[in-house]
Amino acid sequence: MKTKFSLGVLGLVSVLMCAPVTSAAAESREVVLAIDGGAYERVMRENWLKPFAQATGIKVVVVSTANPNERRAQVQAMEKSGNVTWDIFAESDVDADSPSHSERAANIDEFCKQFTSRSDLLPGACKASGVLAVRGMGAIVYNKEHFPNGGPTTWKEFWDTKAFPGVRAMPARTDAWRQLMPALMADGASANAIFPMDVDRGFRKLDELRPHVGLWWTTSDQAVQGFRNGDYDAGFMWMVLVPGLIKEGQPIAWSYNGAIVVGDRYAVVKNAPHKAEALELLKFLLDTPTVQGKICEALFCTPPSTDALAYISEEARAIMPSAEQVKSVMATPDGAWLNTNQPMLVERWNKWIQK
């Protein structure tokens, strides 16, 4: 079997039209943010960024990036050169809690104080490291045409290529936890007892699956395109990508057993050239439940405000990570453990994937 290793590409820049402005000062205001491209960007653009531009007259420049690793590298390069052009970048909650995050991101603790009395916001929706935009899940997806009688619904079944034959897809992120958490659950670890992580056990389990993996993806768009192309029959995919495939008529199904829940946190870049506008954009998100509701209706995610639930259909709410039937089977990364052990995980992954 031919295995594909997909690599990301550098970001593309687009500008959102803003509403007519009434002064030269307003006309010159802008904010630049870097996020994942593809369906995720389109949803954010239509439901958050465009309404913000129309309401404030602030121009929004979107940099479409391949993955968090690219964004971190770009921000670090900007800081080193002294030429910072981005204002906001998207990060995972795990990495936003890492010690190195403060080297790239501004501390917005003072900004967050205005939200401390907001009982509708999830704990930590606004904290020094950034603003929680959404909480999403990485879950098992499979092609219904390849599995007409039902595909794998647990990680143990996902690993069982005799009972569920077919090509697999897995992430290939260098910090490895997205690969190791499913591997450990496939080996019998319960979703709430993965940490502290038995890394040796996880890699032994990955050894079993490796011959059946036809696509190792590094960006979300690669996982989506791989499904469209038929490069794999079952895989790990972020659920925010699934609604777009459903709309295309793709034969996709999924299971939440062992789904991995991670938040997207939007951080303000250190020395951001448009910090005031960046904070205004983040405040608009937290203050506008209709915006959050539309985003999570489209992305099968959980919004930072419970008030936003009123703007999400019952069908979408049943799929969100906060739904009780999903909560009982999902796995949450231990950010403190992962950040402490990140250098070791990166080294182990690089050695393993190059074997």
XYZ file of C-alpha atoms in Angstrom:
355
model
C 0.000 0.000 0.000
C 1.287 3.432 -0.937
C 1.357 5.763 2.058
C 0.879 9.501 1.669
C 2.600 12.034 3.890
C 0.908 15.387 3.370
C 2.743 18.613 4.098
C 1.221 22.026 4.716
C 1.620 25.101 2.539
C 2.318 28.669 3.537
C -0.590 30.955 4.305
C -2.741 32.886 1.885
C -4.038 36.348 2.694
C -7.552 37.644 2.109
C -9.308 40.831 3.142
C -12.904 41.158 4.293
C -14.976 44.037 3.017
C -16.086 46.349 5.771
C -19.041 48.678 6.123
C -18.735 52.296 4.993
C -16.791 54.366 7.493
C -17.227 57.966 8.434
C -13.675 59.143 9.006
C -10.151 58.665 7.733
C -9.119 57.395 11.169
C -11.760 54.673 11.093
C -10.870 53.805 7.514
C -7.261 53.122 8.472
C -8.137 50.658 11.234
C -7.542 46.970 10.595
C -6.818 43.694 12.332
C -4.858 40.735 10.969
C -5.516 37.214 12.199
C -4.039 33.859 11.240
C -6.255 30.759 11.370
C -6.727 27.416 9.634
C -7.979 27.726 6.074
C -10.678 25.780 4.267
C -14.138 25.212 5.735
C -13.099 26.495 9.166
C -12.011 29.842 7.737
C -15.161 30.154 5.625
C -17.396 29.665 8.658
C -15.442 32.165 10.751
C -15.441 34.649 7.908
C -19.193 34.538 7.253
C -20.428 34.308 10.826
C -17.931 36.356 12.849
C -15.411 38.365 10.859
C -17.771 39.791 8.254
C -20.397 40.915 10.828
C -17.611 42.484 12.896
C -16.279 44.407 9.897
C -19.773 45.601 9.034
C -20.521 46.667 12.609
C -17.256 48.504 13.283
C -15.816 49.548 9.931
C -12.564 47.811 10.875
C -10.918 45.968 7.989
C -10.233 42.306 8.763
C -7.288 40.651 7.042
C -7.300 36.850 7.231
C -4.117 34.827 6.808
C -5.018 31.227 5.941
C -2.433 28.911 7.463
C -1.863 25.186 7.274
C -1.614 24.317 10.972
C -0.589 25.582 14.431
C 3.067 24.680 13.883
C 3.217 27.050 10.918
C 1.587 29.831 12.901
C 3.999 29.438 15.810
C 6.988 29.486 13.489
C 5.727 32.585 11.699
C 5.055 34.483 14.928
C 8.471 33.579 16.311
C 10.138 34.729 13.086
C 8.243 38.031 13.231
C 9.243 38.602 16.837
C 12.872 37.820 16.079
C 12.991 40.167 13.081
C 11.087 42.925 14.859
C 8.602 43.057 11.974
C 5.315 41.879 13.477
C 2.416 42.001 11.000
C -0.119 39.655 12.630
C -2.398 40.626 15.516
C -4.152 37.368 16.429
C -3.280 33.715 15.874
C -5.263 30.572 16.628
C -3.749 28.044 19.017
C -4.925 24.861 20.705
C -5.745 25.051 24.401
C -2.968 22.560 25.108
C -0.288 24.683 23.474
C -1.732 27.944 24.787
C -0.983 26.640 28.289
C 2.657 25.895 27.458
C 5.467 28.039 28.919
C 6.661 28.935 25.411
C 3.276 30.443 24.510
C 4.076 33.561 26.526
C 7.085 34.137 24.268
C 4.706 34.580 21.313
C 1.507 35.906 22.853
C 0.597 39.006 24.810
C -0.835 38.621 28.302
C -4.472 39.777 28.066
C -5.369 39.182 31.693
C -6.317 42.839 32.172
C -8.661 42.672 29.167
C -10.303 39.542 30.591
C -11.279 41.207 33.875
C -14.365 42.713 32.224
C -15.784 39.205 31.739
C -15.297 37.862 35.287
C -18.948 38.422 36.222
C -20.287 36.710 33.087
C -21.976 33.547 34.358
C -22.827 32.507 30.787
C -19.166 32.049 29.830
C -17.358 28.741 30.246
C -14.566 28.705 32.851
C -11.413 30.072 31.237
C -13.268 31.502 28.242
C -11.026 34.534 28.590
C -7.654 34.214 30.270
C -4.139 35.568 29.973
C -3.214 33.244 27.099
C -6.179 34.150 24.876
C -9.906 33.863 24.217
C -11.681 30.536 23.756
C -13.370 30.613 20.347
C -14.780 27.076 20.166
C -14.338 23.626 21.674
C -14.223 20.848 19.103
C -13.489 17.140 18.867
C -11.233 14.817 16.960
C -13.176 11.624 16.283
C -13.384 8.463 14.187
C -14.899 9.026 10.750
C -15.507 6.434 8.060
C -16.869 6.046 4.552
C -20.391 4.589 4.649
C -20.053 3.175 1.148
C -16.942 1.224 2.124
C -18.622 0.066 5.353
C -22.288 -0.448 4.332
C -22.974 -2.413 7.516
C -21.327 0.142 9.786
C -17.716 1.097 10.314
C -15.485 1.145 13.391
C -17.069 2.965 16.338
C -14.284 2.608 18.923
C -10.524 2.967 18.681
C -10.211 -0.760 19.370
C -12.368 -1.443 16.307
C -10.466 1.200 14.331
C -7.274 -0.795 14.971
C -9.006 -4.078 14.046
C -8.339 -4.150 10.315
C -9.516 -7.754 10.020
C -13.024 -7.035 11.274
C -13.034 -3.611 9.589
C -10.707 -3.887 6.593
C -9.667 -0.732 4.804
C -7.107 2.041 4.628
C -6.668 4.303 7.649
C -5.741 7.981 8.066
C -4.055 9.472 11.118
C -2.586 12.838 12.097
C 1.175 13.270 11.930
C 1.710 16.185 14.312
C 5.169 16.160 15.838
C 4.003 16.419 19.464
C 2.333 13.030 18.917
C -0.475 13.157 21.482
C -3.183 13.107 18.794
C -1.739 9.785 17.654
C -0.918 8.323 21.063
C -4.253 8.988 22.764
C -6.227 6.878 20.229
C -3.499 4.220 20.325
C -3.749 3.873 24.094
C -7.550 3.705 23.978
C -7.253 1.045 21.269
C -5.012 -0.881 23.674
C -7.611 -0.803 26.416
C -6.993 2.430 28.313
C -10.211 4.173 29.293
C -10.811 7.675 27.970
C -10.404 9.215 31.429
C -7.260 7.271 32.379
C -4.803 8.024 29.562
C -2.567 10.303 31.635
C 0.137 10.084 32.743
C 0.736 8.620 29.309
C 2.487 5.273 28.807
C 4.422 6.392 25.734
C 6.114 3.041 25.064
C 2.754 1.284 25.110
C 1.296 3.870 22.748
C 4.059 3.524 20.174
C 3.835 -0.270 20.303
C 0.161 0.049 19.425
C 0.961 2.487 16.610
C 3.372 -0.144 15.247
C 0.355 -2.424 14.718
C -1.638 0.163 12.769
C 1.200 1.622 10.730
C 1.028 -0.847 7.774
C -2.630 0.079 7.280
C -2.249 3.877 7.350
C -2.483 5.265 3.829
C -2.479 8.934 4.813
C -0.564 10.712 7.535
C -1.964 14.243 7.528
C -0.527 17.424 9.008
C -3.376 19.825 8.164
C -7.131 19.592 8.469
C -7.618 20.268 4.763
C -5.473 17.246 3.929
C -7.765 15.045 6.021
C -10.783 16.459 4.172
C -9.258 16.158 0.712
C -8.084 12.644 1.490
C -11.648 11.617 2.318
C -12.939 13.176 -0.897
C -10.267 11.404 -2.929
C -10.871 8.029 -1.315
C -7.325 7.942 0.052
C -8.641 6.239 3.191
C -11.735 4.448 4.424
C -11.596 5.325 8.127
C -9.628 8.001 9.896
C -9.144 10.545 12.650
C -10.756 13.881 11.732
C -11.695 17.068 13.557
C -15.481 17.213 13.706
C -15.564 20.886 12.688
C -14.746 19.620 9.186
C -17.583 17.108 8.931
C -20.519 19.480 8.207
C -18.821 20.688 5.031
C -18.428 17.116 3.791
C -22.063 16.374 4.615
C -23.155 19.388 2.559
C -21.096 18.073 -0.355
C -22.976 14.789 -0.161
C -19.931 12.811 0.934
C -20.783 9.390 2.451
C -19.300 10.199 5.853
C -20.278 8.756 9.219
C -18.628 9.109 12.606
C -18.391 7.870 16.175
C -17.797 9.865 19.353
C -16.404 6.977 21.384
C -13.010 8.164 22.567
C -13.389 11.532 20.844
C -10.602 13.933 21.824
C -11.848 17.345 22.961
C -9.689 20.438 22.407
C -10.441 24.152 22.474
C -9.315 26.712 19.899
C -7.849 29.697 21.730
C -7.263 32.969 19.923
C -4.128 34.689 21.207
C -2.982 38.261 20.677
C 0.510 38.411 19.198
C 3.159 40.092 21.313
C 3.833 43.575 19.948
C 0.759 43.302 17.704
C 0.553 46.433 15.522
C -3.236 46.630 15.954
C -3.687 45.397 19.512
C -6.695 47.617 20.256
C -8.511 46.325 17.168
C -7.545 42.748 18.037
C -9.092 43.057 21.486
C -12.173 44.664 19.960
C -12.577 41.671 17.646
C -12.236 39.200 20.529
C -14.699 41.168 22.654
C -17.181 41.115 19.774
C -16.972 37.322 19.741
C -17.543 36.898 23.483
C -20.287 39.543 23.568
C -22.312 38.209 20.628
C -24.005 34.855 21.319
C -25.709 34.901 17.918
C -22.274 34.842 16.277
C -21.108 31.970 18.480
C -24.313 30.061 17.791
C -23.976 30.358 14.030
C -20.344 29.240 14.187
C -21.124 26.125 16.206
C -24.238 25.320 14.197
C -21.912 25.107 11.201
C -18.936 23.408 12.880
C -20.483 20.930 15.382
C -18.643 22.686 18.218
C -19.320 24.076 21.682
C -19.431 27.889 22.002
C -17.806 29.786 24.896
C -21.171 31.197 26.045
C -24.139 29.106 27.130
C -26.384 31.903 25.836
C -25.332 30.879 22.325
C -27.099 27.528 22.695
C -30.412 29.242 21.996
C -29.167 29.919 18.459
C -28.131 26.325 17.720
C -30.557 23.706 16.416
C -31.427 20.660 18.528
C -29.732 18.452 15.945
C -26.448 20.344 16.166
C -26.643 20.600 19.964
C -26.911 16.818 20.204
C -23.611 16.525 18.334
C -21.697 19.131 20.333
C -18.969 18.061 22.790
C -21.122 19.372 25.656
C -23.990 16.963 24.952
C -24.270 14.432 27.783
C -23.998 11.389 25.528
C -20.752 12.762 24.116
C -19.299 13.861 27.465
C -19.481 10.341 28.845
C -17.193 8.860 26.178
C -14.792 11.679 25.308
C -11.123 12.093 26.233
C -9.490 15.357 27.278
C -5.745 15.973 26.869
C -3.784 16.720 30.042
C -2.133 19.961 28.962
C 0.212 20.176 31.942
C 1.581 16.664 31.354
C 1.865 17.152 27.599
C 3.677 20.475 27.868
C 6.122 19.095 30.440
C 6.887 16.116 28.212
C 6.670 17.788 24.803
C 10.415 17.622 23.947
C 10.440 13.889 24.640
C 7.262 13.311 22.610
C 8.622 15.230 19.617
C 11.882 13.276 19.720
C 10.098 9.920 20.011
C 7.681 10.745 17.187
C 10.394 11.906 14.796
C 12.387 8.726 15.383
C 9.314 6.531 14.989
C 7.947 8.083 11.795
C 11.371 7.996 10.118
C 11.914 4.283 10.785
